[in-house]
Tab-separated table of C-alpha atoms and ligand atoms in Angstrom:
chain	number	residue	atom	x	y	z
A	1	MET	CA	-61.743	25.011	41.640
A	2	THR	CA	-60.816	24.990	37.974
A	3	THR	CA	-63.365	25.751	35.305
A	4	LEU	CA	-61.553	25.599	32.003
A	5	THR	CA	-63.714	25.455	28.943
A	6	THR	CA	-62.282	23.476	26.101
A	7	SER	CA	-62.867	23.549	22.358
A	8	ILE	CA	-61.559	20.182	21.244
A	9	PRO	CA	-63.315	18.779	18.135
A	10	VAL	CA	-65.597	15.867	18.948
A	11	GLN	CA	-66.813	13.010	16.793
A	12	ARG	CA	-69.481	11.350	18.915
A	13	VAL	CA	-70.403	7.676	18.947
A	14	SER	CA	-73.591	6.895	17.041
A	15	LYS	CA	-74.731	4.626	19.900
A	16	SER	CA	-73.341	4.523	23.429
A	17	ARG	CA	-72.169	1.152	24.822
A	18	ILE	CA	-72.951	2.175	28.393
A	19	LYS	CA	-75.881	-0.279	28.637
A	20	GLU	CA	-73.354	-3.143	28.364
A	21	VAL	CA	-71.719	-2.099	31.637
A	22	ASP	CA	-72.532	-4.003	34.799
A	23	PHE	CA	-71.907	-1.179	37.267
A	24	ASN	CA	-72.425	-3.604	40.175
A	25	ASN	CA	-69.595	-5.783	38.999
A	26	LEU	CA	-66.794	-3.597	37.692
A	27	GLU	CA	-63.823	-5.798	36.973
A	28	PHE	CA	-60.764	-3.502	36.744
A	29	GLY	CA	-60.297	-2.228	33.189
A	30	LYS	CA	-62.951	-4.450	31.596
A	31	TYR	CA	-65.124	-1.647	30.247
A	32	ILE	CA	-63.746	1.277	28.255
A	33	ALA	CA	-65.872	4.419	27.935
A	34	ASP	CA	-67.388	5.550	24.635
A	35	HIS	CA	-64.788	8.100	23.562
A	36	MET	CA	-61.030	8.562	23.478
A	37	ILE	CA	-58.816	11.499	22.744
A	38	VAL	CA	-56.088	11.149	20.142
A	39	ALA	CA	-53.284	13.555	19.246
A	40	ASP	CA	-50.384	13.082	16.852
A	41	PHE	CA	-46.832	14.283	17.225
A	42	LYS	CA	-45.464	14.574	13.706
A	43	ASP	CA	-43.099	16.868	11.814
A	44	GLY	CA	-41.626	17.946	15.138
A	45	LYS	CA	-44.854	19.259	16.658
A	46	TRP	CA	-48.138	18.335	18.306
A	47	HIS	CA	-51.237	18.396	16.141
A	48	GLU	CA	-54.637	19.290	17.541
A	49	PRO	CA	-56.159	16.552	19.756
A	50	THR	CA	-59.548	15.228	18.700
A	51	ILE	CA	-62.159	13.191	20.515
A	52	VAL	CA	-63.318	10.145	18.564
A	53	PRO	CA	-65.279	6.969	19.355
A	54	TYR	CA	-63.183	4.443	21.286
A	55	GLY	CA	-62.281	1.596	18.955
A	56	ASP	CA	-59.580	-0.313	17.127
A	57	MET	CA	-56.922	1.609	15.248
A	58	LEU	CA	-54.976	0.921	12.121
A	59	MET	CA	-51.324	0.326	12.937
A	60	SER	CA	-48.309	-0.914	11.037
A	61	PRO	CA	-46.699	-4.186	12.153
A	62	ALA	CA	-43.429	-2.260	11.760
A	63	MET	CA	-44.543	0.370	14.281
A	64	LEU	CA	-41.432	1.177	16.343
A	65	SER	CA	-43.050	0.869	19.797
A	66	LEU	CA	-43.824	-2.806	19.111
A	67	HIS	CA	-40.161	-3.520	18.478
A	68	TYR	CA	-38.126	-1.138	20.603
A	69	GLY	CA	-40.524	-0.267	23.400
A	70	GLN	CA	-41.133	3.472	23.240
A	71	ALA	CA	-44.413	3.324	25.177
A	72	VAL	CA	-45.305	5.260	28.325
A	73	PHE	CA	-48.523	5.545	30.330
A	74	GLU	CA	-50.131	7.225	33.315
A	75	GLY	CA	-52.842	6.015	35.673
A	76	MET	CA	-55.139	8.542	37.305
A	77	LYS	CA	-58.683	8.784	38.622
A	78	ALA	CA	-61.812	10.926	38.519
A	79	PHE	CA	-64.765	10.792	40.923
A	80	TRP	CA	-68.160	12.275	41.588
A	81	THR	CA	-67.983	14.690	44.486
A	82	SER	CA	-70.719	14.585	47.114
A	83	ASP	CA	-72.281	17.710	45.545
A	84	LYS	CA	-72.418	15.993	42.122
A	85	ASN	CA	-69.540	17.655	40.337
A	86	ILE	CA	-66.621	15.815	38.718
A	87	ASN	CA	-63.233	15.741	40.388
A	88	ILE	CA	-60.056	14.788	38.488
A	89	PHE	CA	-57.436	14.128	41.143
A	90	ARG	CA	-54.046	15.865	40.808
A	91	PRO	CA	-53.948	16.135	36.985
A	92	ALA	CA	-51.005	18.586	36.923
A	93	ARG	CA	-48.839	16.262	38.992
A	94	HIS	CA	-49.702	13.369	36.655
A	95	ALA	CA	-48.844	15.527	33.640
A	96	GLN	CA	-45.463	16.315	35.180
A	97	ARG	CA	-44.698	12.658	35.923
A	98	PHE	CA	-45.828	11.662	32.421
A	99	ASN	CA	-43.337	14.133	31.000
A	100	ARG	CA	-40.511	12.811	33.194
A	101	SER	CA	-41.250	9.298	31.909
A	102	LEU	CA	-41.412	10.563	28.317
A	103	ASN	CA	-38.072	12.307	28.676
A	104	ARG	CA	-36.435	9.105	29.869
A	105	MET	CA	-37.780	7.289	26.818
A	106	CYS	CA	-36.777	10.000	24.285
A	107	MET	CA	-40.417	10.807	23.585
A	108	PRO	CA	-41.866	14.306	23.148
A	109	GLU	CA	-43.392	15.974	26.201
A	110	VAL	CA	-47.099	16.738	26.229
A	111	PRO	CA	-47.685	20.366	27.242
A	112	GLU	CA	-49.381	20.363	30.657
A	113	GLU	CA	-52.232	22.526	29.350
A	114	MET	CA	-52.923	20.114	26.481
A	115	PHE	CA	-52.851	17.171	28.902
A	116	VAL	CA	-55.281	18.780	31.351
A	117	GLN	CA	-57.631	20.198	28.709
A	118	SER	CA	-57.781	16.809	26.997
A	119	LEU	CA	-58.749	15.150	30.270
A	120	HIS	CA	-61.319	17.813	30.982
A	121	ALA	CA	-63.032	17.560	27.606
A	122	LEU	CA	-63.050	13.772	27.483
A	123	ILE	CA	-64.227	13.169	31.035
A	124	GLU	CA	-66.940	15.781	30.797
A	125	LEU	CA	-68.206	14.146	27.596
A	126	ASP	CA	-68.271	10.627	29.079
A	127	LYS	CA	-69.415	11.664	32.545
A	128	ASP	CA	-72.259	9.112	32.591
A	129	TRP	CA	-69.581	6.421	32.709
A	130	ILE	CA	-68.211	7.657	36.058
A	131	PRO	CA	-69.511	5.135	38.574
A	132	THR	CA	-71.323	6.308	41.667
A	133	SER	CA	-70.969	3.459	44.145
A	134	GLU	CA	-68.733	3.613	47.232
A	135	GLY	CA	-65.077	2.856	46.409
A	136	SER	CA	-65.573	3.028	42.635
A	137	SER	CA	-63.973	5.570	40.308
A	138	PHE	CA	-63.223	6.447	36.708
A	139	TYR	CA	-59.733	5.121	35.945
A	140	ILE	CA	-57.999	7.368	33.420
A	141	ARG	CA	-55.289	5.960	31.194
A	142	PRO	CA	-53.278	8.556	29.247
A	143	PHE	CA	-50.545	6.913	27.158
A	144	MET	CA	-48.152	7.530	24.306
A	145	PHE	CA	-46.361	5.253	21.891
A	146	ALA	CA	-44.098	5.425	18.867
A	147	TYR	CA	-46.309	5.117	15.797
A	148	GLU	CA	-43.725	5.400	13.067
A	149	ALA	CA	-43.219	2.307	10.895
A	150	ARG	CA	-39.510	1.554	10.526
A	151	LEU	CA	-37.316	-1.373	11.485
A	152	GLY	CA	-34.078	0.522	12.041
A	153	VAL	CA	-33.275	0.955	15.716
A	154	LYS	CA	-34.008	4.630	16.229
A	155	VAL	CA	-35.952	7.170	18.235
A	156	ALA	CA	-39.280	7.515	16.453
A	157	ASP	CA	-40.421	10.735	14.819
A	158	HIS	CA	-44.151	10.014	14.931
A	159	PHE	CA	-46.028	9.380	18.197
A	160	LYS	CA	-49.633	9.077	19.281
A	161	PHE	CA	-50.947	10.431	22.576
A	162	ILE	CA	-54.251	8.825	23.591
A	163	ILE	CA	-56.487	8.886	26.650
A	164	ILE	CA	-59.015	6.147	27.390
A	165	ASN	CA	-61.115	5.761	30.534
A	166	SER	CA	-62.648	2.896	32.431
A	167	PRO	CA	-65.193	2.715	35.265
A	168	VAL	CA	-63.590	0.632	38.023
A	169	ALA	CA	-64.147	-0.800	41.470
A	170	ALA	CA	-61.316	-1.414	43.954
A	171	TYR	CA	-58.298	-3.070	42.260
A	172	GLN	CA	-58.125	-6.023	44.640
A	173	ALA	CA	-60.514	-6.332	47.529
A	174	LYS	CA	-58.544	-8.697	49.732
A	175	PRO	CA	-55.281	-7.835	51.543
A	176	TYR	CA	-52.125	-8.600	49.565
A	177	ARG	CA	-49.775	-11.527	50.075
A	178	LEU	CA	-46.309	-10.454	48.930
A	179	LYS	CA	-43.167	-12.389	48.157
A	180	VAL	CA	-39.825	-10.671	48.667
A	181	GLU	CA	-37.868	-11.203	45.459
A	182	ASP	CA	-34.256	-12.167	45.969
A	183	HIS	CA	-33.353	-13.362	42.488
A	184	TYR	CA	-35.056	-11.407	39.708
A	185	VAL	CA	-34.942	-7.626	39.410
A	186	ARG	CA	-37.626	-5.251	38.158
A	187	THR	CA	-35.099	-2.579	37.301
A	188	ALA	CA	-31.753	-1.243	38.425
A	189	GLU	CA	-30.647	2.189	39.534
A	190	GLY	CA	-29.980	4.212	36.410
A	191	GLY	CA	-32.611	2.169	34.552
A	192	THR	CA	-36.234	3.042	33.843
A	193	GLY	CA	-37.823	2.060	37.192
A	194	PHE	CA	-38.933	5.608	37.989
A	195	ALA	CA	-40.606	5.960	34.587
A	196	LYS	CA	-44.033	4.564	33.842
A	197	CYS	CA	-42.920	2.804	30.693
A	198	ALA	CA	-44.530	-0.368	29.392
A	199	GLY	CA	-41.335	-2.422	29.584
A	200	ASN	CA	-41.177	-2.167	33.387
A	201	TYR	CA	-44.443	-4.071	33.557
A	202	GLY	CA	-43.666	-6.614	30.831
A	203	GLY	CA	-40.352	-7.503	32.465
A	204	ALA	CA	-42.070	-8.134	35.796
A	205	PHE	CA	-44.579	-10.642	34.418
A	206	TYR	CA	-42.365	-13.713	34.524
A	207	PRO	CA	-41.212	-13.460	38.181
A	208	THR	CA	-44.729	-12.356	39.192
A	209	GLN	CA	-46.170	-15.399	37.460
A	210	ILE	CA	-43.851	-17.621	39.495
A	211	ALA	CA	-44.885	-15.836	42.703
A	212	ARG	CA	-48.576	-16.312	41.773
A	213	GLU	CA	-48.047	-20.031	41.249
A	214	GLU	CA	-46.550	-20.105	44.740
A	215	GLY	CA	-49.700	-18.490	46.173
A	216	PHE	CA	-48.692	-14.806	46.341
A	217	ASP	CA	-50.407	-11.818	44.742
A	218	GLN	CA	-47.433	-9.615	43.966
A	219	ILE	CA	-43.699	-9.252	44.428
A	220	LEU	CA	-41.972	-6.962	46.888
A	221	TRP	CA	-39.026	-5.856	44.763
A	222	THR	CA	-35.629	-5.312	46.306
A	223	ASP	CA	-32.533	-3.444	45.138
A	224	HIS	CA	-30.730	-4.984	42.175
A	225	LYS	CA	-27.275	-5.157	43.780
A	226	GLU	CA	-27.812	-7.009	47.058
A	227	HIS	CA	-31.568	-7.747	47.304
A	228	LYS	CA	-31.231	-6.166	50.707
A	229	TYR	CA	-33.318	-2.991	50.520
A	230	ILE	CA	-36.959	-2.647	49.556
A	231	ASP	CA	-37.882	-0.764	46.361
A	232	GLU	CA	-41.625	-1.098	45.690
A	233	VAL	CA	-44.306	-3.597	44.675
A	234	GLY	CA	-44.371	-2.760	40.959
A	235	MET	CA	-48.061	-1.875	40.937
A	236	MET	CA	-47.779	0.240	44.064
A	237	ASN	CA	-45.318	1.845	46.465
A	238	VAL	CA	-44.976	0.352	49.915
A	239	MET	CA	-45.236	1.862	53.409
A	240	PHE	CA	-44.809	0.523	56.932
A	241	VAL	CA	-45.718	1.777	60.374
A	242	ILE	CA	-42.720	0.970	62.564
A	243	ASN	CA	-42.922	1.923	66.246
A	244	GLY	CA	-45.534	4.532	65.355
A	245	THR	CA	-43.509	6.128	62.526
A	246	LEU	CA	-44.575	5.983	58.886
A	247	VAL	CA	-41.599	4.577	56.992
A	248	THR	CA	-41.259	4.241	53.226
A	249	PRO	CA	-38.325	3.614	50.872
A	250	GLN	CA	-36.672	6.824	49.780
A	251	LEU	CA	-37.121	7.469	46.041
A	252	ASN	CA	-34.318	6.619	43.657
A	253	THR	CA	-34.197	5.963	39.914
A	254	ALA	CA	-35.469	2.404	40.444
A	255	ILE	CA	-38.663	3.440	42.272
A	256	LEU	CA	-41.773	5.039	40.795
A	257	ASP	CA	-42.496	8.479	42.233
A	258	GLY	CA	-46.023	7.478	43.192
A	259	ILE	CA	-48.576	10.268	43.322
A	260	THR	CA	-50.621	8.399	45.909
A	261	ARG	CA	-47.345	7.907	47.806
A	262	ASP	CA	-46.839	11.667	47.844
A	263	THR	CA	-50.494	12.247	48.787
A	264	ILE	CA	-50.314	9.845	51.730
A	265	LEU	CA	-47.021	11.294	53.000
A	266	THR	CA	-48.493	14.805	52.814
A	267	LEU	CA	-51.661	13.752	54.650
A	268	ALA	CA	-49.603	11.869	57.244
A	269	LYS	CA	-47.739	15.103	58.023
A	270	ASP	CA	-51.080	16.930	58.301
A	271	MET	CA	-52.223	14.222	60.729
A	272	GLY	CA	-49.153	14.747	62.915
A	273	MET	CA	-47.557	11.439	62.014
A	274	LYS	CA	-43.783	11.132	62.113
A	275	ILE	CA	-42.411	10.210	58.661
A	276	GLU	CA	-39.188	8.671	57.468
A	277	GLU	CA	-38.249	8.326	53.799
A	278	ARG	CA	-35.122	6.223	53.888
A	279	ARG	CA	-33.630	2.901	52.923
A	280	VAL	CA	-35.680	0.062	54.437
A	281	SER	CA	-33.948	-3.277	54.679
A	282	ILE	CA	-35.638	-6.650	54.461
A	283	ASP	CA	-33.843	-7.576	57.709
A	284	GLU	CA	-35.475	-4.628	59.481
A	285	ILE	CA	-38.945	-5.687	58.288
A	286	GLU	CA	-38.337	-9.311	59.207
A	287	ALA	CA	-37.171	-8.375	62.717
A	288	GLY	CA	-39.977	-5.819	63.084
A	289	LEU	CA	-42.687	-8.276	62.089
A	290	LYS	CA	-41.306	-10.813	64.542
A	291	SER	CA	-40.954	-8.353	67.439
A	292	GLY	CA	-44.198	-6.485	66.790
A	293	ALA	CA	-42.418	-3.189	65.940
A	294	VAL	CA	-43.991	-3.287	62.459
A	295	THR	CA	-47.678	-2.757	63.115
A	296	GLU	CA	-48.835	-1.973	59.577
A	297	ALA	CA	-47.758	-2.595	56.011
A	298	PHE	CA	-49.691	-1.303	53.012
A	299	GLY	CA	-49.334	-0.384	49.380
A	300	THR	CA	-50.210	2.957	47.781
A	301	GLY	CA	-51.041	3.525	44.139
A	302	THR	CA	-53.612	5.069	41.842
A	303	ALA	CA	-55.298	1.775	41.099
A	304	ALA	CA	-54.724	0.247	44.546
A	305	VAL	CA	-55.302	3.495	46.542
A	306	VAL	CA	-54.322	2.291	50.050
A	307	ALA	CA	-54.116	-1.500	49.998
A	308	PRO	CA	-53.529	-3.554	53.141
A	309	ILE	CA	-50.776	-6.166	53.115
A	310	ALA	CA	-51.601	-9.350	55.011
A	311	LEU	CA	-48.413	-11.324	54.604
A	312	ILE	CA	-44.809	-10.927	53.497
A	313	ASN	CA	-42.771	-13.947	52.526
A	314	ILE	CA	-39.127	-13.352	53.429
A	315	LYS	CA	-36.545	-15.987	52.500
A	316	GLY	CA	-39.226	-18.630	52.367
A	317	GLN	CA	-40.906	-17.731	55.685
A	318	ASP	CA	-44.479	-16.424	55.680
A	319	LEU	CA	-44.638	-13.503	58.099
A	320	ALA	CA	-48.105	-12.233	58.949
A	321	VAL	CA	-48.771	-8.504	59.136
A	322	PRO	CA	-51.254	-7.439	61.841
A	323	GLU	CA	-54.740	-6.818	60.462
A	324	ALA	CA	-55.565	-3.119	59.973
A	325	GLY	CA	-58.175	-2.159	62.576
A	326	PRO	CA	-60.474	0.899	62.355
A	327	SER	CA	-57.959	3.087	64.237
A	328	SER	CA	-55.013	2.016	62.051
A	329	PHE	CA	-53.170	4.788	60.232
A	330	GLN	CA	-53.906	3.268	56.823
A	331	LEU	CA	-57.678	3.251	57.318
A	332	ARG	CA	-57.725	6.751	58.789
A	333	VAL	CA	-55.608	8.197	55.986
A	334	LYS	CA	-57.616	6.372	53.332
A	335	GLU	CA	-60.804	7.861	54.727
A	336	LYS	CA	-59.271	11.329	54.803
A	337	LEU	CA	-58.137	10.972	51.190
A	338	ASN	CA	-61.566	9.772	50.185
A	339	ASN	CA	-63.234	12.682	51.964
A	340	ILE	CA	-60.964	15.183	50.207
A	341	ARG	CA	-61.645	13.627	46.816
A	342	MET	CA	-65.387	13.635	47.451
A	343	GLY	CA	-65.270	17.284	48.552
A	344	LYS	CA	-66.351	16.374	52.102
A	345	GLU	CA	-63.122	17.717	53.633
A	346	ALA	CA	-61.205	20.859	52.694
A	347	ASP	CA	-58.800	20.404	49.787
A	348	THR	CA	-56.022	22.387	51.442
A	349	HIS	CA	-53.346	21.228	48.976
A	350	GLN	CA	-55.390	22.109	45.837
A	351	TRP	CA	-55.373	18.555	44.550
A	352	ASN	CA	-58.914	18.522	43.181
A	353	TYR	CA	-59.602	19.657	39.632
A	354	ILE	CA	-63.330	20.246	39.650
A	355	ILE	CA	-65.456	20.182	36.516
A	356	PRO	CA	-68.744	21.763	37.509
A	357	VAL	CA	-71.771	19.835	36.257
A	358	ARG	CA	-74.847	21.880	35.585
B	401	LIG	C1	-51.687	2.541	38.636
B	401	LIG	O1	-51.924	2.529	39.836
B	401	LIG	O2	-52.113	3.414	37.880
B	401	LIG	C2	-50.837	1.518	38.082
B	401	LIG	O3	-49.879	1.829	37.458
B	401	LIG	C3	-51.250	0.160	38.241
B	401	LIG	C4	-51.746	-0.313	36.922
B	401	LIG	C5	-50.667	-0.866	36.094
B	401	LIG	C6	-53.006	-1.059	36.968
C-alpha cells in the first residue's frame, strides 16, 4: 500500500459539473472530471504541476505538436476497492512506458515521482467522479504535447504535461469482429508502433474506417513486410488459446508493450497456464480456427481490459471464434484481475497503488 501525501497547489472549480453525469450510461470518454493537472517544461526543466479546473486552453495555431506531431499519451485506470479505498492500477509501469514513448518522440521525460504524485493528488481530489458500478472505472489520460509556437521543423523546447480523467463503462460491450489487414500498415519495425504517440492512432483511422464500412469493429494489424504475422489490434494487444497454450505475438518495435498484456501473461503463469510469446502467423490462426485448435481469441488493453473476439476475417473469409464460456481462460483471468484490482484477492505483484480514503 502506498500512502504518499502530496502538496500540489490546487485551484478548485467554483461549481462541480458532476450532476451532469449520467453514471448509468457512461459512454467512453464523454465526461471529463472537474479538475486537471498541468505542468510546463520550459527553459530545460519541469515547472511545478498545478491542479486547475478542467477547461479550454489558450494555444497558438503555430504550436509545433499540431504541425509535426510531438504528442504522446497514456491510458490507465483507477477503481474503488471493495473496502472503499481508491486503487490506481500499476502507475509506475505506466510512467515508465510514458517515458519510453517520450524518448522516441524527442520529448522530455516526466520523473516517475512527479507522474505518480500528480495522479495521486488529482484522483484524490476528484474521487466522487470514480464510478461505483460493476465493470466501470475512472479512465486516466496523462498526455504531453509540444506547446512552442514555431513553424520551423524542430524539436520543441516548450511542452505541456496534462492529466485528465473520465468515468467510464466497458469500452465495447459486444465481442469484436476483426478484419486482418493485408494492404495498409499501422507502423513498421523501427517506427513508432511501440510508442503511444498520437500519430499511430491518426494513421490508423482511414483503414479502420474502411473496415467499419465493411462491418468490422477493428483491424488486426499484420507485419509491414509480408502481412504474414500478427502485430496487434491498435487499441489492444491480441492473445489466442491454441491447444491449451496462451499464445501472443512477441513484442517488437511495431507492437505496443501493453500493460494489460503484461498483467494477463503474469496472471496466466500464476494460473499454471503454458505461455508462448512468439511470432503468430495468419496462416496458423486460419488453420487453427478451422481445425478447432484455436479455442479462444481476445484483446487486452487498458480501455478494453479483456475483450472477447467473435470473428476474424482472413483474406475475405469470416472465421468464427468459439464463444467464451464461463470456464474459458479469458473469463477466469478477467475475474482474477478484477478481484486483484478490487482488493478481493491478494496483490502479490504489488500492482495496486492504494489511496486510503478516510
Ligand atoms: C487504452 O487502452 O488506453 C488505449 O490506448 C485505447 C484508447 C486509445 C481508447
